[in-house]
Amino acid sequence: MSRIISEAQRHLHSPESRVSSQRGDHAVHTGTAWASNGAWDFWVVRVFLMGCTGGVSYTLGPFGLRGWPAAGVGLLIALIVLLAELRLRRAALGGLLGGAFGAVLGVFAALLVTLVISRTDEREPTKSFLEFAALFGFGYLGLVLGSRRGGELHMDALDGILGKESSRAESLKLLDTSVLIDGRIADVCDAQFLEGVLGVPQFVLHELQMVADSSDSLKRQRGRRGLEVLQRIQKMPQIKVRILDEDFPQAGDVDHKLVELARRTGAKIITNDFNLNKVATVQGLSVLNVNQLAHVLKPVVLPGEPMQVLILREGKEANQGVAYLDDGTMVVVDGARRMINKRVDVIVTSVHQTTAGKMIFGRLEERAEQAGPALRQAAAAGRGATARLPEQGTLEGQTRAGLPERDAG
């Protein structure tokens, strides 16, 4: 037991898993550091910007101003820049890119208009006014229209161009304890019907270990099966399994921790637990239920189709036999009560969907119905022939006894 757990943990802490986990931890640590240091670092930069702008304006004396009035103009310009920075911080990335692109197009259009204005015969003050008006007007229109239309940009395509991994490209799916113990998830992964990264939280692995170390033999067997299924999934080259160290002690049991982790990471939950499925769905989380997948993938049976089943027991009605398919679907066969523990050919007559599942009703195929009476007649004929043999021997003895014996001489 300890060997299985150690192997599972060793594979989860393999170099690839450590590298991916270190990358995620580094990103979280970097974001936290920026959040904590940004409270005073940026203010230092802002004060430095205002001081430099005021000093340069005090030295150069723009607009014919000298001394502190000139420094006040520099500080006013710096204040306008800081207000614009505070406004742009709340803007989306698509709006910023769209606004920048629109402003560049606006300046380029103003340049073309300026070239046209420079060839007119207007006076110099009028030409300068028209050139500045074209620059400000087209620049403003490009900035506003570009920022409004920038929200329509596809950021995933931009991330691909910039060489960054998109957050949606790596779809994380969290494995529940029940789905690991069930084991069918390994077959689904082996069939390559799942993509992305399968996340195994530490609290799920700990629960599996506790079940595997239980004093109850049934629970111990289920826990070991879950660890073996996890180990089988880890060995699949097309599947990435990642250990997740996040824990939420205040959440309580494993199900609530799993829901909280899925809410914070935007991951999907893979489970077989009906209650967990309902709770996660009510909270707007995506759930992949293996039981629902198995129910959807059940073979479709139509009336009139033939099938072969093994009659296991008698039915409730007279002359009925009951069989079961591999997925547990009950098949009720009319006229099959005498065929218990035999495989028979059946013709489907109707299919009924109930709250407990699907039920199939059928009847014996005509060849099987005809073969039954023929076999009974043959058996009866065999028993009659056997009974007539002693009678024929007795008649022969009586006949010989009635004849006169020949004289020996």
Short mmCIF file of C-alpha atoms in Angstrom, two decimals:
data_model
loop_
_atom_site.label_atom_id
_atom_site.label_comp_id
_atom_site.label_asym_id
_atom_site.label_seq_id
_atom_site.Cartn_x
_atom_site.Cartn_y
_atom_site.Cartn_z
CA MET A 1 0.00 0.00 0.00
CA SER A 2 2.75 2.45 0.96
CA ARG A 3 4.62 1.49 -2.23
CA ILE A 4 1.63 2.41 -4.41
CA ILE A 5 1.18 5.74 -2.64
CA SER A 6 4.88 6.56 -2.85
CA GLU A 7 4.98 5.73 -6.56
CA ALA A 8 1.93 7.91 -7.21
CA GLN A 9 3.42 10.80 -5.29
CA ARG A 10 6.81 10.31 -6.96
CA HIS A 11 5.25 10.49 -10.41
CA LEU A 12 3.18 13.50 -9.45
CA HIS A 13 6.38 15.21 -8.25
CA SER A 14 8.30 14.28 -11.41
CA PRO A 15 10.51 16.95 -13.07
CA GLU A 16 7.77 17.89 -15.54
CA SER A 17 5.23 18.31 -12.79
CA ARG A 18 7.67 20.26 -10.65
CA VAL A 19 8.52 22.59 -13.52
CA SER A 20 4.85 23.32 -14.25
CA SER A 21 4.09 23.79 -10.56
CA GLN A 22 7.12 26.05 -10.11
CA ARG A 23 5.99 28.15 -13.06
CA GLY A 24 2.54 28.58 -11.54
CA ASP A 25 3.97 29.34 -8.09
CA HIS A 26 6.42 31.82 -9.62
CA ALA A 27 3.57 33.59 -11.41
CA VAL A 28 1.49 33.78 -8.24
CA HIS A 29 4.47 34.97 -6.22
CA THR A 30 5.32 37.61 -8.81
CA GLY A 31 1.74 38.89 -8.89
CA THR A 32 1.64 39.07 -5.10
CA ALA A 33 4.96 40.90 -4.99
CA TRP A 34 3.77 43.46 -7.50
CA ALA A 35 0.55 43.94 -5.56
CA SER A 36 2.39 44.51 -2.30
CA ASN A 37 5.18 46.70 -3.65
CA GLY A 38 3.03 48.66 -6.09
CA ALA A 39 1.49 50.67 -3.25
CA TRP A 40 4.70 52.74 -2.79
CA ASP A 41 6.88 51.95 -5.81
CA PHE A 42 4.54 53.60 -8.29
CA TRP A 43 4.05 56.61 -6.08
CA VAL A 44 7.81 57.12 -5.96
CA VAL A 45 7.86 57.00 -9.77
CA ARG A 46 4.98 59.48 -9.97
CA VAL A 47 6.65 61.95 -7.60
CA PHE A 48 9.89 61.62 -9.58
CA LEU A 49 7.99 62.32 -12.83
CA MET A 50 6.37 65.47 -11.43
CA GLY A 51 9.68 66.68 -10.02
CA CYS A 52 11.50 66.17 -13.32
CA THR A 53 8.71 67.85 -15.33
CA GLY A 54 8.60 70.84 -12.97
CA GLY A 55 12.39 71.17 -12.96
CA VAL A 56 12.68 71.04 -16.75
CA SER A 57 9.88 73.60 -17.13
CA TYR A 58 11.51 75.85 -14.50
CA THR A 59 14.82 75.73 -16.35
CA LEU A 60 13.58 76.17 -19.92
CA GLY A 61 10.78 78.67 -19.25
CA PRO A 62 8.15 77.73 -21.85
CA PHE A 63 5.53 80.20 -23.15
CA GLY A 64 7.74 83.11 -22.05
CA LEU A 65 7.28 82.27 -18.38
CA ARG A 66 10.05 82.38 -15.82
CA GLY A 67 10.53 81.02 -12.32
CA TRP A 68 7.72 79.36 -10.42
CA PRO A 69 4.98 80.03 -13.02
CA ALA A 70 6.98 77.99 -15.51
CA ALA A 71 7.43 75.20 -12.91
CA GLY A 72 3.66 75.32 -12.29
CA VAL A 73 3.01 74.70 -15.99
CA GLY A 74 5.29 71.65 -15.84
CA LEU A 75 3.50 70.31 -12.76
CA LEU A 76 0.14 70.84 -14.46
CA ILE A 77 1.25 68.81 -17.47
CA ALA A 78 2.53 66.03 -15.17
CA LEU A 79 -0.79 66.05 -13.30
CA ILE A 80 -2.69 65.63 -16.59
CA VAL A 81 -0.46 62.68 -17.49
CA LEU A 82 -1.08 61.04 -14.09
CA LEU A 83 -4.85 61.47 -14.43
CA ALA A 84 -4.70 59.86 -17.87
CA GLU A 85 -2.66 57.00 -16.38
CA LEU A 86 -5.26 56.40 -13.65
CA ARG A 87 -8.00 56.32 -16.29
CA LEU A 88 -6.12 53.97 -18.60
CA ARG A 89 -5.43 51.52 -15.76
CA ARG A 90 -9.14 50.64 -15.71
CA ALA A 91 -9.28 50.15 -19.47
CA ALA A 92 -9.25 46.67 -21.02
CA LEU A 93 -6.28 45.47 -23.02
CA GLY A 94 -8.35 45.32 -26.18
CA GLY A 95 -9.44 48.94 -25.70
CA LEU A 96 -5.85 50.10 -25.15
CA LEU A 97 -4.58 48.35 -28.27
CA GLY A 98 -7.53 49.59 -30.30
CA GLY A 99 -7.07 53.16 -29.05
CA ALA A 100 -3.34 53.16 -29.82
CA PHE A 101 -3.91 51.75 -33.29
CA GLY A 102 -6.72 54.26 -33.95
CA ALA A 103 -4.58 57.17 -32.75
CA VAL A 104 -1.75 56.16 -35.11
CA LEU A 105 -4.18 55.99 -38.02
CA GLY A 106 -5.63 59.38 -37.02
CA VAL A 107 -2.15 60.99 -36.97
CA PHE A 108 -1.38 59.45 -40.36
CA ALA A 109 -4.65 60.87 -41.78
CA ALA A 110 -3.82 64.29 -40.28
CA LEU A 111 -0.41 64.15 -41.98
CA LEU A 112 -2.06 63.60 -45.34
CA VAL A 113 -4.44 66.53 -44.73
CA THR A 114 -1.48 68.71 -43.67
CA LEU A 115 0.30 67.97 -46.95
CA VAL A 116 -2.78 69.14 -48.83
CA ILE A 117 -3.13 72.28 -46.69
CA SER A 118 0.52 73.23 -47.18
CA ARG A 119 -0.03 73.57 -50.94
CA THR A 120 -2.90 76.04 -50.63
CA ASP A 121 -2.56 79.83 -50.92
CA GLU A 122 -3.90 80.58 -47.46
CA ARG A 123 -1.94 82.73 -45.03
CA GLU A 124 0.45 81.19 -42.56
CA PRO A 125 -1.68 81.59 -39.38
CA THR A 126 -4.63 79.98 -41.15
CA LYS A 127 -2.50 77.09 -42.43
CA SER A 128 -1.05 76.46 -38.97
CA PHE A 129 -4.51 76.53 -37.41
CA LEU A 130 -5.89 74.03 -39.97
CA GLU A 131 -2.89 71.73 -39.53
CA PHE A 132 -3.19 71.66 -35.73
CA ALA A 133 -6.97 71.26 -35.98
CA ALA A 134 -6.54 68.29 -38.34
CA LEU A 135 -3.95 66.72 -36.02
CA PHE A 136 -6.07 67.05 -32.90
CA GLY A 137 -9.35 66.14 -34.64
CA PHE A 138 -8.15 63.03 -36.45
CA GLY A 139 -6.07 61.92 -33.47
CA TYR A 140 -9.08 62.24 -31.18
CA LEU A 141 -11.41 60.38 -33.57
CA GLY A 142 -8.90 57.57 -34.03
CA LEU A 143 -8.35 57.24 -30.27
CA VAL A 144 -12.05 57.16 -29.37
CA LEU A 145 -13.23 54.91 -32.20
CA GLY A 146 -10.27 52.56 -31.81
CA SER A 147 -10.81 52.15 -28.07
CA ARG A 148 -14.52 51.44 -28.57
CA ARG A 149 -13.91 48.89 -31.29
CA GLY A 150 -10.92 47.40 -29.52
CA GLY A 151 -13.17 45.15 -27.43
CA GLU A 152 -13.93 43.15 -30.55
CA LEU A 153 -10.31 42.06 -30.88
CA HIS A 154 -9.60 38.35 -30.26
CA MET A 155 -7.04 38.34 -27.47
CA ASP A 156 -6.34 34.64 -27.91
CA ALA A 157 -4.98 35.30 -31.40
CA LEU A 158 -2.84 38.14 -30.04
CA ASP A 159 -1.46 35.87 -27.33
CA GLY A 160 -0.52 33.32 -29.98
CA ILE A 161 1.27 36.00 -32.04
CA LEU A 162 3.15 37.27 -29.01
CA GLY A 163 4.22 33.73 -28.11
CA LYS A 164 2.25 33.61 -24.87
CA GLU A 165 0.18 30.68 -23.74
CA SER A 166 -3.48 31.45 -23.59
CA SER A 167 -5.21 30.70 -20.33
CA ARG A 168 -7.96 28.88 -22.23
CA ALA A 169 -5.51 26.67 -24.11
CA GLU A 170 -4.80 24.70 -20.94
CA SER A 171 -8.14 23.32 -19.82
CA LEU A 172 -7.83 22.10 -16.23
CA LYS A 173 -10.09 19.30 -15.01
CA LEU A 174 -10.21 18.28 -11.34
CA LEU A 175 -10.54 14.58 -10.50
CA ASP A 176 -12.80 13.59 -7.63
CA THR A 177 -12.18 10.65 -5.31
CA SER A 178 -15.29 8.81 -6.54
CA VAL A 179 -14.26 8.93 -10.19
CA LEU A 180 -10.80 7.52 -9.37
CA ILE A 181 -12.28 4.66 -7.35
CA ASP A 182 -14.79 3.95 -10.13
CA GLY A 183 -11.95 3.48 -12.64
CA ARG A 184 -13.82 4.15 -15.89
CA ILE A 185 -12.08 7.50 -16.25
CA ALA A 186 -8.90 5.61 -17.14
CA ASP A 187 -10.63 3.99 -20.12
CA VAL A 188 -11.98 7.38 -21.21
CA CYS A 189 -8.47 8.86 -21.05
CA ASP A 190 -7.02 5.86 -22.86
CA ALA A 191 -9.55 6.40 -25.67
CA GLN A 192 -8.27 10.03 -25.94
CA PHE A 193 -11.68 11.60 -25.28
CA LEU A 194 -10.17 14.00 -22.71
CA GLU A 195 -7.77 16.86 -23.39
CA GLY A 196 -5.98 19.38 -21.26
CA VAL A 197 -4.54 18.82 -17.80
CA LEU A 198 -6.02 16.53 -15.14
CA GLY A 199 -5.56 18.09 -11.72
CA VAL A 200 -5.37 15.96 -8.58
CA PRO A 201 -5.64 18.11 -5.42
CA GLN A 202 -3.63 17.07 -2.40
CA PHE A 203 -6.78 16.68 -0.29
CA VAL A 204 -8.21 14.19 -2.83
CA LEU A 205 -4.98 12.17 -2.75
CA HIS A 206 -5.03 12.29 1.05
CA GLU A 207 -8.61 11.01 1.13
CA LEU A 208 -7.65 8.15 -1.19
CA GLN A 209 -4.79 7.26 1.14
CA MET A 210 -7.10 7.27 4.17
CA VAL A 211 -9.58 4.99 2.38
CA ALA A 212 -6.75 2.67 1.32
CA ASP A 213 -5.51 2.45 4.94
CA SER A 214 -8.99 1.77 6.34
CA SER A 215 -9.59 -1.22 8.62
CA ASP A 216 -12.58 -2.22 6.50
CA SER A 217 -11.45 -4.63 3.78
CA LEU A 218 -13.99 -3.31 1.25
CA LYS A 219 -12.94 0.32 1.76
CA ARG A 220 -9.29 -0.69 1.66
CA GLN A 221 -9.81 -2.42 -1.67
CA ARG A 222 -11.62 0.62 -3.10
CA GLY A 223 -8.85 2.96 -1.99
CA ARG A 224 -6.16 0.80 -3.55
CA ARG A 225 -8.14 0.64 -6.76
CA GLY A 226 -8.31 4.45 -6.87
CA LEU A 227 -4.54 4.74 -6.44
CA GLU A 228 -3.92 2.11 -9.12
CA VAL A 229 -6.25 3.95 -11.53
CA LEU A 230 -4.38 7.20 -10.87
CA GLN A 231 -1.08 5.44 -11.48
CA ARG A 232 -2.42 4.03 -14.76
CA ILE A 233 -3.50 7.49 -15.94
CA GLN A 234 -0.08 8.92 -15.08
CA LYS A 235 1.59 6.38 -17.38
CA MET A 236 -0.43 7.53 -20.41
CA PRO A 237 1.80 9.72 -22.59
CA GLN A 238 -1.06 11.81 -23.97
CA ILE A 239 -2.39 12.78 -20.51
CA LYS A 240 -0.85 15.39 -18.23
CA VAL A 241 -1.48 14.87 -14.52
CA ARG A 242 -0.66 17.75 -12.19
CA ILE A 243 -0.61 17.83 -8.42
CA LEU A 244 -2.35 20.83 -6.87
CA ASP A 245 -1.23 21.99 -3.44
CA GLU A 246 -4.10 24.44 -2.85
CA ASP A 247 -6.10 23.67 0.27
CA PHE A 248 -9.08 25.35 1.88
CA PRO A 249 -9.33 24.33 5.55
CA GLN A 250 -12.31 26.61 6.09
CA ALA A 251 -14.30 24.79 3.34
CA GLY A 252 -14.77 21.64 5.44
CA ASP A 253 -15.07 18.33 3.58
CA VAL A 254 -13.45 17.31 0.29
CA ASP A 255 -16.49 18.12 -1.86
CA HIS A 256 -16.67 21.74 -0.67
CA LYS A 257 -12.91 22.11 -1.13
CA LEU A 258 -13.20 20.79 -4.67
CA VAL A 259 -16.01 23.23 -5.48
CA GLU A 260 -14.04 26.15 -4.04
CA LEU A 261 -10.92 25.17 -6.01
CA ALA A 262 -12.94 24.87 -9.22
CA ARG A 263 -14.49 28.30 -8.64
CA ARG A 264 -11.12 29.98 -8.11
CA THR A 265 -9.30 28.29 -10.99
CA GLY A 266 -12.17 28.09 -13.48
CA ALA A 267 -11.62 24.33 -13.84
CA LYS A 268 -14.15 21.59 -14.55
CA ILE A 269 -14.94 18.81 -12.07
CA ILE A 270 -14.95 15.15 -13.11
CA THR A 271 -17.03 13.10 -10.68
CA ASN A 272 -19.54 10.30 -10.21
CA ASP A 273 -21.09 11.79 -7.05
CA PHE A 274 -24.70 12.83 -7.66
CA ASN A 275 -24.79 15.35 -4.80
CA LEU A 276 -21.48 16.98 -5.80
CA ASN A 277 -22.76 17.20 -9.35
CA LYS A 278 -25.90 19.05 -8.23
CA VAL A 279 -24.07 21.41 -5.86
CA ALA A 280 -21.46 22.36 -8.48
CA THR A 281 -24.09 22.81 -11.20
CA VAL A 282 -26.20 25.08 -8.99
CA GLN A 283 -23.14 27.29 -8.42
CA GLY A 284 -22.54 27.60 -12.16
CA LEU A 285 -19.53 25.26 -12.40
CA SER A 286 -18.91 22.84 -15.25
CA VAL A 287 -19.19 19.17 -14.27
CA LEU A 288 -18.26 16.08 -16.28
CA ASN A 289 -20.20 13.11 -14.89
CA VAL A 290 -18.96 9.71 -16.02
CA ASN A 291 -22.30 8.11 -15.14
CA GLN A 292 -24.10 10.49 -17.48
CA LEU A 293 -21.53 9.73 -20.17
CA ALA A 294 -22.11 5.99 -19.77
CA HIS A 295 -25.87 6.52 -19.89
CA VAL A 296 -25.62 8.51 -23.12
CA LEU A 297 -23.35 5.90 -24.72
CA LYS A 298 -25.72 2.99 -24.08
CA PRO A 299 -26.52 1.13 -27.31
CA VAL A 300 -29.77 2.14 -28.96
CA VAL A 301 -32.17 -0.79 -29.39
CA LEU A 302 -35.14 -0.47 -31.75
CA PRO A 303 -38.26 -2.67 -31.94
CA GLY A 304 -37.83 -5.50 -34.42
CA GLU A 305 -34.06 -5.87 -33.91
CA PRO A 306 -32.69 -9.30 -32.95
CA MET A 307 -30.39 -9.89 -30.01
CA GLN A 308 -28.99 -12.82 -28.05
CA VAL A 309 -29.31 -12.85 -24.27
CA LEU A 310 -28.76 -15.22 -21.34
CA ILE A 311 -31.96 -15.93 -19.39
CA LEU A 312 -31.08 -15.70 -15.70
CA ARG A 313 -34.36 -15.93 -13.81
CA GLU A 314 -38.14 -16.08 -14.07
CA GLY A 315 -40.21 -12.98 -14.68
CA LYS A 316 -43.15 -11.63 -12.71
CA GLU A 317 -45.70 -12.64 -15.30
CA ALA A 318 -46.43 -16.18 -16.44
CA ASN A 319 -44.02 -17.73 -18.93
CA GLN A 320 -41.57 -14.75 -18.75
CA GLY A 321 -37.80 -14.89 -18.49
CA VAL A 322 -35.48 -12.07 -17.45
CA ALA A 323 -32.02 -11.32 -18.83
CA TYR A 324 -29.56 -8.43 -18.44
CA LEU A 325 -27.29 -6.68 -20.91
CA ASP A 326 -23.67 -5.80 -20.16
CA ASP A 327 -24.65 -2.28 -19.08
CA GLY A 328 -27.29 -3.57 -16.65
CA THR A 329 -30.35 -3.01 -18.84
CA MET A 330 -33.16 -5.46 -18.01
CA VAL A 331 -34.58 -7.56 -20.84
CA VAL A 332 -37.98 -9.24 -20.28
CA VAL A 333 -38.61 -12.10 -22.72
CA ASP A 334 -42.03 -13.66 -23.23
CA GLY A 335 -42.06 -17.44 -23.47
CA ALA A 336 -38.55 -17.85 -22.02
CA ARG A 337 -39.41 -19.17 -18.58
CA ARG A 338 -38.27 -22.66 -19.53
CA MET A 339 -34.98 -21.30 -20.97
CA ILE A 340 -33.28 -20.31 -17.70
CA ASN A 341 -29.45 -20.47 -17.85
CA LYS A 342 -29.59 -20.73 -21.65
CA ARG A 343 -28.71 -18.29 -24.39
CA VAL A 344 -31.63 -17.58 -26.68
CA ASP A 345 -32.30 -15.41 -29.72
CA VAL A 346 -34.80 -12.65 -28.98
CA ILE A 347 -36.77 -10.21 -31.13
CA VAL A 348 -37.26 -6.80 -29.47
CA THR A 349 -40.91 -5.81 -29.29
CA SER A 350 -40.75 -2.54 -27.30
CA VAL A 351 -38.40 -0.32 -25.29
CA HIS A 352 -39.55 1.63 -22.21
CA GLN A 353 -37.63 4.39 -20.43
CA THR A 354 -38.34 4.57 -16.70
CA THR A 355 -36.91 6.59 -13.83
CA ALA A 356 -34.83 3.57 -12.81
CA GLY A 357 -33.45 3.07 -16.32
CA LYS A 358 -34.31 1.47 -19.62
CA MET A 359 -36.33 -1.78 -19.95
CA ILE A 360 -36.45 -3.89 -23.10
CA PHE A 361 -39.31 -6.27 -23.85
CA GLY A 362 -38.99 -9.04 -26.39
CA ARG A 363 -40.14 -12.48 -27.46
CA LEU A 364 -38.37 -15.64 -28.49
CA GLU A 365 -37.41 -15.88 -32.12
CA GLU A 366 -39.61 -18.20 -34.19
CA ARG A 367 -36.79 -20.68 -34.76
CA ALA A 368 -36.30 -21.04 -31.04
CA GLU A 369 -40.04 -21.44 -30.51
CA GLN A 370 -40.22 -24.13 -33.18
CA ALA A 371 -37.13 -25.90 -31.89
CA GLY A 372 -38.61 -26.28 -28.41
CA PRO A 373 -41.64 -28.48 -29.36
CA ALA A 374 -39.53 -30.49 -31.78
CA LEU A 375 -37.05 -31.32 -29.06
CA ARG A 376 -39.84 -32.31 -26.69
CA GLN A 377 -41.41 -34.58 -29.33
CA ALA A 378 -38.05 -36.21 -30.02
CA ALA A 379 -37.49 -36.79 -26.32
CA ALA A 380 -40.96 -38.28 -25.93
CA ALA A 381 -40.41 -40.53 -28.95
CA GLY A 382 -37.12 -41.73 -27.49
CA ARG A 383 -38.74 -42.60 -24.18
CA GLY A 384 -41.55 -44.51 -26.02
CA ALA A 385 -39.10 -46.57 -28.06
CA THR A 386 -37.20 -47.53 -24.94
CA ALA A 387 -40.43 -48.65 -23.26
CA ARG A 388 -41.45 -50.82 -26.25
CA LEU A 389 -38.22 -52.86 -26.24
CA PRO A 390 -39.11 -54.98 -23.13
CA GLU A 391 -42.63 -55.54 -24.45
CA GLN A 392 -41.28 -56.97 -27.71
CA GLY A 393 -38.96 -59.30 -25.79
CA THR A 394 -41.84 -60.61 -23.68
CA LEU A 395 -44.01 -61.34 -26.75
CA GLU A 396 -41.21 -63.29 -28.38
CA GLY A 397 -40.78 -65.39 -25.23
CA GLN A 398 -44.48 -66.13 -25.07
CA THR A 399 -44.54 -67.16 -28.73
CA ARG A 400 -41.66 -69.55 -28.27
CA ALA A 401 -43.31 -71.04 -25.22
CA GLY A 402 -46.53 -71.84 -27.16
CA LEU A 403 -44.77 -73.80 -29.95
CA PRO A 404 -44.26 -77.66 -29.55
CA GLU A 405 -40.76 -78.80 -28.93
CA ARG A 406 -39.04 -80.96 -31.51
CA ASP A 407 -38.34 -84.59 -30.77
CA ALA A 408 -34.79 -85.14 -29.92
CA GLY A 409 -34.70 -88.43 -31.70
#
